């Protein structure tokens, strides 16, 4: 089938690459000329430097005969005559009003341009049926409005479906080959039929939930799924983690084992962190609350979870001064991790990036930062905002040089042996701040050697002299 993608970000590029692997043709358009230029190199190193997602670059290179990347809309629209499905994958960030209202400017611009172009397909006859599938996360009633707007613009012979993505950054390609579920929200059987043909690999496949619902249910299901995931994380931080921090004789990992062996509860989300970040969970939970409030519904539970996430971050920052009696003013600190999680260079809504800002605001002399893949993304996003206050390092050892303390903020597996390097490079007294419990197996050893330890899910450990 001929699939088209508007938006070459995380969702669009991963989805297109997987469709090409499945034998479909994938044409991807984005206004970002630099991004399209990188994809068109079909060079693994260049793609990964710009857009780090495990196996994405390899998949694009392997299937380049079925993939086209364009930044010229007139060229892109040439493919409309034969298009079966056009996916909209543009970003829909929240507005800066802290309410939860989506900024739909990119989405509206894409729709306006698309509707005008669709009326011209097949020489204006619009003979070929086309399905417009919305992957962008949007308000629940959006698909119905898109269909009405298309009709007003004179678009004919089309359908609009909601086809939300449930990908996990860092394993999006893997999840796309073996998804838990594929959700299609449509209003007519013809659209379901087109999407079944597209997803034939998963329709009635064992182990995959192929779910057909109406468009509102599909859109709401995406928002609610992300809220449930966020609530699990925040509950872990603020209840299980806090219990481990304030009641002596309790180890977080042992509590986790007790709880997660209950099959009714499951294992997701039972790890500690300084903040539940990323581009989806908090954004979609805020948007869900806003839409329920707009319909006069009560959202105390959702707002409490969102507030609990912020509280946990603030509480952790305060522990550095309150528990460890450590002043960051004038200090040089090592920071390990900038991305919001391992296996990605995405720094959107990253707790690590927020911590960098908080430390500089608090008067840190310099932050020596190291992330295996996110240094360049951080530089690109923040530019010269922090000047020489942030120094980018090429290794863990370089970051530790001359530091009075270190903070572990991203769960890269290689950071699990940092305790050995700290003992070697940084003599006590020294502050170790572990926001991911990456070196929890060595807290007592560090304490015995004279190091102060502040860690999520543990009481403050004062170094022994």
Coordinates of C-alpha atoms in Angstrom, one line a residue:
X1 CA 0.0 0.0 0.0
X2 CA 1.1 3.6 -0.5
X3 CA 1.4 5.3 2.9
X4 CA 2.2 9.0 3.4
X5 CA 3.4 10.7 6.5
X6 CA 3.1 14.4 7.5
X7 CA 5.8 14.8 10.2
X8 CA 9.2 13.1 10.4
X9 CA 9.6 13.3 14.1
X10 CA 9.8 10.3 16.5
X11 CA 6.3 8.9 15.6
X12 CA 6.4 9.6 11.8
X13 CA 9.9 8.3 11.1
X14 CA 9.5 5.2 13.2
X15 CA 6.1 4.3 11.8
X16 CA 7.2 4.9 8.2
X17 CA 10.3 2.8 8.6
X18 CA 8.3 -0.1 10.0
X19 CA 5.7 0.2 7.3
X20 CA 8.5 0.0 4.7
X21 CA 9.9 -3.1 6.4
X22 CA 6.4 -4.6 6.1
X23 CA 6.5 -4.1 2.3
X24 CA 4.5 -0.8 2.0
X25 CA 5.8 2.3 0.4
X26 CA 6.4 5.2 2.8
X27 CA 6.7 8.9 1.7
X28 CA 7.6 11.2 4.6
X29 CA 7.3 15.0 4.6
X30 CA 8.5 17.5 7.1
X31 CA 9.1 21.3 7.0
X32 CA 12.3 20.7 8.9
X33 CA 14.8 20.7 6.0
X34 CA 17.8 19.8 8.2
X35 CA 16.0 16.7 9.5
X36 CA 14.9 15.5 6.0
X37 CA 18.4 16.2 4.8
X38 CA 19.8 13.9 7.5
X39 CA 17.4 11.1 6.6
X40 CA 18.2 11.4 2.9
X41 CA 21.9 10.7 3.6
X42 CA 20.9 7.1 4.6
X43 CA 24.0 7.3 6.8
X44 CA 23.7 5.5 10.1
X45 CA 26.0 7.8 12.1
X46 CA 24.4 11.0 10.9
X47 CA 20.9 9.7 11.5
X48 CA 21.7 8.5 15.0
X49 CA 23.5 11.7 15.9
X50 CA 20.4 13.7 15.0
X51 CA 17.7 11.2 16.0
X52 CA 18.7 8.4 18.4
X53 CA 16.2 5.5 18.4
X54 CA 17.4 1.9 18.6
X55 CA 17.4 0.2 15.2
X56 CA 15.7 3.1 13.4
X57 CA 18.7 4.1 11.3
X58 CA 19.3 0.4 10.3
X59 CA 15.7 0.0 9.3
X60 CA 15.7 3.1 7.2
X61 CA 18.9 2.1 5.4
X62 CA 17.7 -1.5 4.8
X63 CA 14.4 -0.3 3.3
X64 CA 15.5 2.9 1.5
X65 CA 14.1 1.5 -1.8
X66 CA 10.6 1.9 -0.3
X67 CA 11.2 5.2 1.5
X68 CA 11.2 8.8 0.3
X69 CA 11.9 11.8 2.5
X70 CA 10.7 15.2 1.3
X71 CA 10.7 18.8 2.5
X72 CA 8.9 20.2 -0.6
X73 CA 5.1 20.0 -0.3
X74 CA 4.5 20.3 -4.0
X75 CA 6.6 17.1 -4.5
X76 CA 4.9 15.4 -1.6
X77 CA 1.5 16.2 -3.0
X78 CA 2.4 14.4 -6.2
X79 CA 1.9 11.1 -4.3
X80 CA -1.7 12.0 -3.3
X81 CA -3.1 10.4 -6.5
X82 CA -2.1 7.0 -5.4
X83 CA -2.2 7.4 -1.6
X84 CA -4.1 4.8 0.4
X85 CA -3.4 6.2 3.9
X86 CA -2.1 9.6 4.9
X87 CA -0.8 9.7 8.5
X88 CA -0.7 13.0 10.4
X89 CA 2.2 12.8 12.9
X90 CA 2.9 16.5 13.8
X91 CA 3.7 17.6 17.3
X92 CA 0.9 18.9 19.5
X93 CA 2.6 20.4 22.6
X94 CA 0.7 22.0 25.4
X95 CA 0.3 25.8 25.4
X96 CA 2.3 27.8 28.0
X97 CA -0.8 28.5 30.1
X98 CA -0.2 25.5 32.4
X99 CA -3.9 24.5 32.0
X100 CA -3.5 21.5 29.7
X101 CA -4.8 23.0 26.4
X102 CA -3.1 21.6 23.3
X103 CA -1.2 24.0 21.0
X104 CA -2.7 22.8 17.7
X105 CA -1.0 25.3 15.4
X106 CA 1.2 22.6 13.7
X107 CA -1.8 20.3 13.4
X108 CA -4.1 23.0 12.0
X109 CA -1.5 24.1 9.5
X110 CA -1.0 20.5 8.3
X111 CA -4.8 20.1 7.9
X112 CA -5.2 23.3 6.0
X113 CA -2.5 22.4 3.5
X114 CA -3.7 18.8 3.2
X115 CA -7.3 19.6 2.6
X116 CA -6.4 22.1 -0.2
X117 CA -4.1 19.5 -1.8
X118 CA -6.5 16.6 -1.6
X119 CA -9.2 18.4 -3.6
X120 CA -6.7 18.5 -6.5
X121 CA -5.8 14.8 -6.6
X122 CA -6.6 12.7 -9.7
X123 CA -6.8 15.9 -11.7
X124 CA -9.6 17.2 -9.4
X125 CA -11.8 14.2 -9.9
X126 CA -10.8 12.7 -6.5
X127 CA -11.5 9.2 -7.8
X128 CA -9.3 7.3 -5.4
X129 CA -10.5 6.7 -1.8
X130 CA -8.0 7.9 0.8
X131 CA -7.9 7.5 4.6
X132 CA -6.5 10.2 6.7
X133 CA -5.2 8.6 9.9
X134 CA -4.4 10.9 12.9
X135 CA -1.5 9.7 15.0
X136 CA -0.9 13.1 16.6
X137 CA -2.3 13.2 20.1
X138 CA -5.2 15.6 19.9
X139 CA -8.5 16.5 21.7
X140 CA -11.0 13.6 21.9
X141 CA -13.5 15.0 19.4
X142 CA -10.9 16.1 16.8
X143 CA -11.5 13.4 14.1
X144 CA -15.2 14.5 13.7
X145 CA -14.1 18.1 13.3
X146 CA -11.4 17.1 10.7
X147 CA -14.0 15.3 8.7
X148 CA -16.4 18.3 8.7
X149 CA -13.6 20.7 7.8
X150 CA -12.5 18.5 4.9
X151 CA -16.1 18.4 3.6
X152 CA -16.3 22.2 3.8
X153 CA -13.1 22.5 1.8
X154 CA -14.5 20.3 -0.9
X155 CA -12.6 17.1 -0.2
X156 CA -14.4 14.0 -1.4
X157 CA -13.9 10.3 -1.3
X158 CA -12.1 10.1 2.0
X159 CA -12.3 8.8 5.6
X160 CA -10.8 10.0 8.8
X161 CA -9.6 7.6 11.5
X162 CA -7.9 7.9 14.9
X163 CA -4.8 5.6 15.0
X164 CA -3.0 6.5 18.2
X165 CA 0.6 5.3 18.8
X166 CA 1.6 3.6 22.1
X167 CA 5.3 3.5 21.4
X168 CA 8.0 3.6 24.1
X169 CA 11.0 5.7 23.3
X170 CA 14.1 3.6 23.1
X171 CA 12.2 0.5 22.0
X172 CA 9.8 1.9 19.5
X173 CA 11.0 -0.2 16.6
X174 CA 10.9 -3.4 18.7
X175 CA 7.4 -2.5 20.0
X176 CA 6.2 -1.8 16.4
X177 CA 7.1 -5.3 15.3
X178 CA 5.3 -6.9 18.3
X179 CA 2.8 -4.4 19.7
X180 CA 0.5 -5.1 22.6
X181 CA -2.3 -3.6 20.7
X182 CA -3.2 -1.7 17.5
X183 CA -6.1 0.7 18.0
X184 CA -8.2 2.0 15.1
X185 CA -11.0 4.5 15.7
X186 CA -13.3 4.9 12.7
X187 CA -16.9 5.8 11.9
X188 CA -17.5 3.6 8.9
X189 CA -16.7 0.0 7.8
X190 CA -14.8 1.2 4.7
X191 CA -12.2 2.9 6.8
X192 CA -11.8 -0.2 9.1
X193 CA -11.3 -2.3 6.0
X194 CA -8.5 -0.1 4.7
X195 CA -6.7 -0.1 8.0
X196 CA -7.1 -3.9 8.3
X197 CA -5.4 -4.3 5.0
X198 CA -2.6 -2.0 6.2
X199 CA -2.2 -3.8 9.5
X200 CA -2.8 -7.3 8.0
X201 CA 0.2 -8.5 9.9
X202 CA -1.5 -7.9 13.2
X203 CA -5.2 -8.4 12.4
X204 CA -6.2 -11.6 14.3
X205 CA -2.5 -12.2 15.1
X206 CA -2.0 -14.1 18.4
X207 CA -0.7 -11.9 21.2
X208 CA -1.8 -8.7 19.6
X209 CA -4.9 -6.8 20.6
X210 CA -6.4 -5.5 17.3
X211 CA -9.0 -3.1 18.7
X212 CA -11.7 -1.4 16.5
X213 CA -13.6 1.4 18.2
X214 CA -15.1 4.8 17.4
X215 CA -12.7 7.8 17.0
X216 CA -13.5 9.3 20.4
X217 CA -12.8 6.1 22.2
X218 CA -9.5 5.7 20.4
X219 CA -8.4 9.2 21.2
X220 CA -9.6 9.0 24.8
X221 CA -7.9 5.6 25.2
X222 CA -4.5 7.1 24.4
X223 CA -4.9 9.9 27.0
X224 CA -6.2 7.6 29.7
X225 CA -3.5 5.0 29.1
X226 CA -0.8 7.6 29.6
X227 CA -2.6 8.9 32.7
X228 CA -2.7 5.4 34.3
X229 CA 1.1 5.0 33.5
X230 CA 1.9 8.4 35.1
X231 CA -0.2 7.6 38.2
X232 CA 1.7 4.4 38.7
X233 CA 5.1 6.2 38.5
X234 CA 4.0 9.0 40.8
X235 CA 2.6 6.6 43.3
X236 CA 5.9 4.7 43.3
X237 CA 7.8 7.9 43.9
X238 CA 5.6 9.5 46.5
X239 CA 4.3 6.5 48.5
X240 CA 6.7 3.5 48.1
X241 CA 9.8 5.6 47.6
X242 CA 8.9 8.0 50.5
X243 CA 8.2 5.1 52.8
X244 CA 11.7 3.8 52.1
X245 CA 13.2 7.3 52.7
X246 CA 11.6 8.1 56.0
X247 CA 11.2 4.7 57.8
X248 CA 14.5 3.1 58.9
X249 CA 15.3 -0.5 58.0
X250 CA 13.5 -0.6 54.7
X251 CA 15.1 -1.1 51.3
X252 CA 13.2 0.1 48.2
X253 CA 14.2 -2.9 46.0
X254 CA 12.9 -5.4 48.5
X255 CA 9.6 -3.6 48.8
X256 CA 9.3 -3.6 45.0
X257 CA 9.8 -7.4 44.9
X258 CA 7.1 -7.9 47.5
X259 CA 4.6 -5.7 45.6
X260 CA 5.4 -6.8 42.0
X261 CA 5.1 -10.5 42.7
X262 CA 1.3 -9.9 43.0
X263 CA 0.1 -10.6 39.5
X264 CA -2.9 -8.3 40.0
X265 CA -0.4 -5.4 40.3
X266 CA 2.2 -6.2 37.7
X267 CA 5.7 -4.7 37.3
X268 CA 5.4 -1.5 35.3
X269 CA 6.6 1.7 36.9
X270 CA 8.2 0.3 40.1
X271 CA 11.5 2.1 39.8
X272 CA 12.5 5.4 41.3
X273 CA 13.3 8.6 39.5
X274 CA 13.5 12.3 40.2
X275 CA 10.6 13.0 37.9
X276 CA 8.3 11.3 35.4
X277 CA 9.3 13.1 32.2
X278 CA 9.2 12.7 28.5
X279 CA 6.9 14.1 25.9
X280 CA 3.8 12.1 26.6
X281 CA 2.7 11.1 30.1
X282 CA 2.5 14.5 31.8
X283 CA 1.3 16.3 28.6
X284 CA -1.5 13.9 27.9
X285 CA -2.6 13.7 31.6
X286 CA -2.8 17.5 31.7
X287 CA -4.7 17.6 28.4
X288 CA -7.1 14.9 29.7
X289 CA -7.8 17.0 32.8
X290 CA -8.4 20.1 30.7
X291 CA -10.9 18.3 28.5
X292 CA -12.8 16.8 31.4
X293 CA -12.9 20.2 33.2
X294 CA -14.2 21.8 29.9
X295 CA -17.1 19.3 30.2
X296 CA -17.7 20.3 33.8
X297 CA -16.1 17.1 35.2
X298 CA -14.1 16.8 38.4
X299 CA -10.3 16.2 37.9
X300 CA -9.0 16.3 41.5
X301 CA -7.4 12.9 41.1
X302 CA -5.6 13.7 37.9
X303 CA -4.4 17.1 39.1
X304 CA -3.2 15.5 42.4
X305 CA -1.0 13.1 40.4
X306 CA 0.4 15.9 38.2
X307 CA 1.1 17.9 41.4
X308 CA 2.7 14.9 43.0
X309 CA 5.1 14.6 40.2
X310 CA 6.2 18.2 40.7
X311 CA 6.4 17.8 44.4
X312 CA 8.6 14.8 44.2
X313 CA 11.1 16.7 42.1
X314 CA 11.1 19.7 44.4
X315 CA 11.4 17.4 47.4
X316 CA 14.5 15.7 46.0
X317 CA 16.2 19.0 45.2
X318 CA 15.6 20.2 48.8
X319 CA 17.1 17.0 50.2
X320 CA 20.5 18.1 48.9
X321 CA 20.6 21.1 51.2
X322 CA 18.2 20.0 53.9
X323 CA 19.5 16.4 54.5
X324 CA 23.1 16.6 53.3
X325 CA 23.6 20.2 54.5
X326 CA 25.3 20.8 51.1
X327 CA 25.4 24.2 49.5
X328 CA 25.7 24.1 45.7
X329 CA 26.6 27.8 45.5
X330 CA 30.1 28.1 44.0
X331 CA 30.5 24.3 43.6
X332 CA 31.6 22.4 40.5
X333 CA 29.3 19.3 40.1
X334 CA 29.3 16.3 37.8
X335 CA 26.0 15.5 36.1
X336 CA 25.4 12.1 34.6
X337 CA 22.5 12.0 32.1
X338 CA 20.6 14.6 30.2
X339 CA 17.9 12.6 28.4
X340 CA 14.7 11.9 30.2
X341 CA 15.4 8.1 30.1
X342 CA 17.9 5.7 28.8
X343 CA 18.1 4.6 25.1
X344 CA 17.1 8.0 23.7
X345 CA 18.5 11.5 23.2
X346 CA 15.1 13.1 23.9
X347 CA 15.4 15.8 26.4
X348 CA 11.8 17.0 26.2
X349 CA 10.4 17.4 29.7
X350 CA 13.5 15.8 31.1
X351 CA 14.0 15.8 34.9
X352 CA 17.7 15.9 34.2
X353 CA 17.4 19.1 32.1
X354 CA 15.2 20.6 34.8
X355 CA 17.8 19.7 37.4
X356 CA 20.5 21.4 35.4
X357 CA 18.5 24.6 35.4
X358 CA 17.8 24.4 39.1
X359 CA 21.5 23.9 39.9
X360 CA 22.5 26.8 37.9
X361 CA 19.8 29.0 39.4
X362 CA 21.1 27.9 42.8
X363 CA 24.6 29.3 42.1
X364 CA 26.6 26.3 40.9
X365 CA 29.9 27.4 39.5
X366 CA 30.0 24.8 36.7
X367 CA 28.2 21.6 35.8
X368 CA 30.4 19.0 34.1
X369 CA 27.8 17.0 32.1
X370 CA 28.0 13.7 30.4
X371 CA 25.3 11.7 28.5
X372 CA 26.2 8.9 26.1
X373 CA 24.0 10.2 23.3
X374 CA 22.1 13.4 24.5
X375 CA 25.0 16.0 24.8
X376 CA 24.5 17.3 21.2
X377 CA 20.7 17.4 21.6
X378 CA 21.1 19.4 24.8
X379 CA 23.5 21.8 23.1
X380 CA 21.2 22.2 20.1
X381 CA 18.1 22.9 22.3
X382 CA 19.7 25.3 24.9
X383 CA 22.4 26.9 22.7
X384 CA 24.4 29.4 24.7
X385 CA 21.7 29.8 27.4
X386 CA 24.0 28.5 30.2
X387 CA 27.3 29.8 28.7
X388 CA 30.4 28.3 30.4
X389 CA 28.3 27.2 33.4
X390 CA 27.7 23.9 31.5
X391 CA 30.8 22.0 30.3
X392 CA 30.2 19.0 28.0
X393 CA 32.4 16.0 28.7
X394 CA 33.3 13.0 26.7
X395 CA 33.4 10.4 29.5
X396 CA 32.3 9.8 33.0
X397 CA 35.9 10.2 34.3
X398 CA 36.2 13.6 32.6
X399 CA 32.9 14.8 34.2
X400 CA 34.2 13.8 37.7
X401 CA 37.4 15.8 37.4
X402 CA 37.5 18.7 40.0
X403 CA 33.9 18.1 41.2
X404 CA 32.7 18.5 44.8
X405 CA 29.7 16.2 44.1
X406 CA 27.9 14.3 41.4
X407 CA 24.3 13.7 40.4
X408 CA 23.1 10.5 38.5
X409 CA 20.0 11.6 36.6
X410 CA 19.4 9.2 33.7
X411 CA 19.3 5.4 34.0
X412 CA 21.9 4.5 31.4
X413 CA 23.2 1.0 32.3
X414 CA 26.8 2.1 32.2
X415 CA 26.2 4.4 35.1
X416 CA 25.6 1.3 37.4
X417 CA 29.4 1.1 38.0
X418 CA 30.0 4.8 38.7
X419 CA 30.6 4.0 42.3
X420 CA 34.0 2.4 41.4
X421 CA 35.0 5.5 39.4
X422 CA 33.9 7.9 42.2
X423 CA 36.0 6.0 44.7
X424 CA 39.0 6.2 42.4
X425 CA 38.7 9.8 41.2
X426 CA 36.9 11.8 43.9
X427 CA 38.3 11.5 47.5
X428 CA 35.9 11.9 50.4
X429 CA 34.4 14.1 51.7
X430 CA 32.2 14.1 48.6
X431 CA 28.4 14.2 47.8
X432 CA 26.8 11.4 45.7
X433 CA 23.3 12.2 44.6
X434 CA 21.6 9.2 42.9
X435 CA 18.3 10.1 41.3
X436 CA 17.9 6.7 39.7
X437 CA 19.2 4.3 42.3
X438 CA 21.7 3.2 39.8
X439 CA 24.4 2.4 42.4
X440 CA 22.1 1.3 45.2
X441 CA 24.2 -1.8 45.8
X442 CA 27.1 0.4 46.8
X443 CA 25.5 3.0 49.1
X444 CA 26.8 1.4 52.3
X445 CA 30.3 1.0 50.8
X446 CA 30.4 4.7 49.8
X447 CA 29.1 5.7 53.3
X448 CA 31.7 3.6 55.0
X449 CA 34.4 5.3 52.8
X450 CA 33.3 8.7 54.0
X451 CA 30.9 9.7 51.1
X452 CA 27.5 11.4 51.8
X453 CA 24.7 9.8 49.8
X454 CA 21.4 11.3 48.9
X455 CA 19.2 8.9 46.9
X456 CA 15.6 8.6 45.9
X457 CA 14.0 5.8 47.9
X458 CA 16.7 5.9 50.7
X459 CA 17.2 7.9 53.8
X460 CA 20.2 10.3 53.8
X461 CA 23.4 8.4 54.5
X462 CA 26.1 10.5 56.2
X463 CA 29.6 9.5 55.3
X464 CA 31.6 7.9 58.1
X465 CA 34.8 9.7 59.1

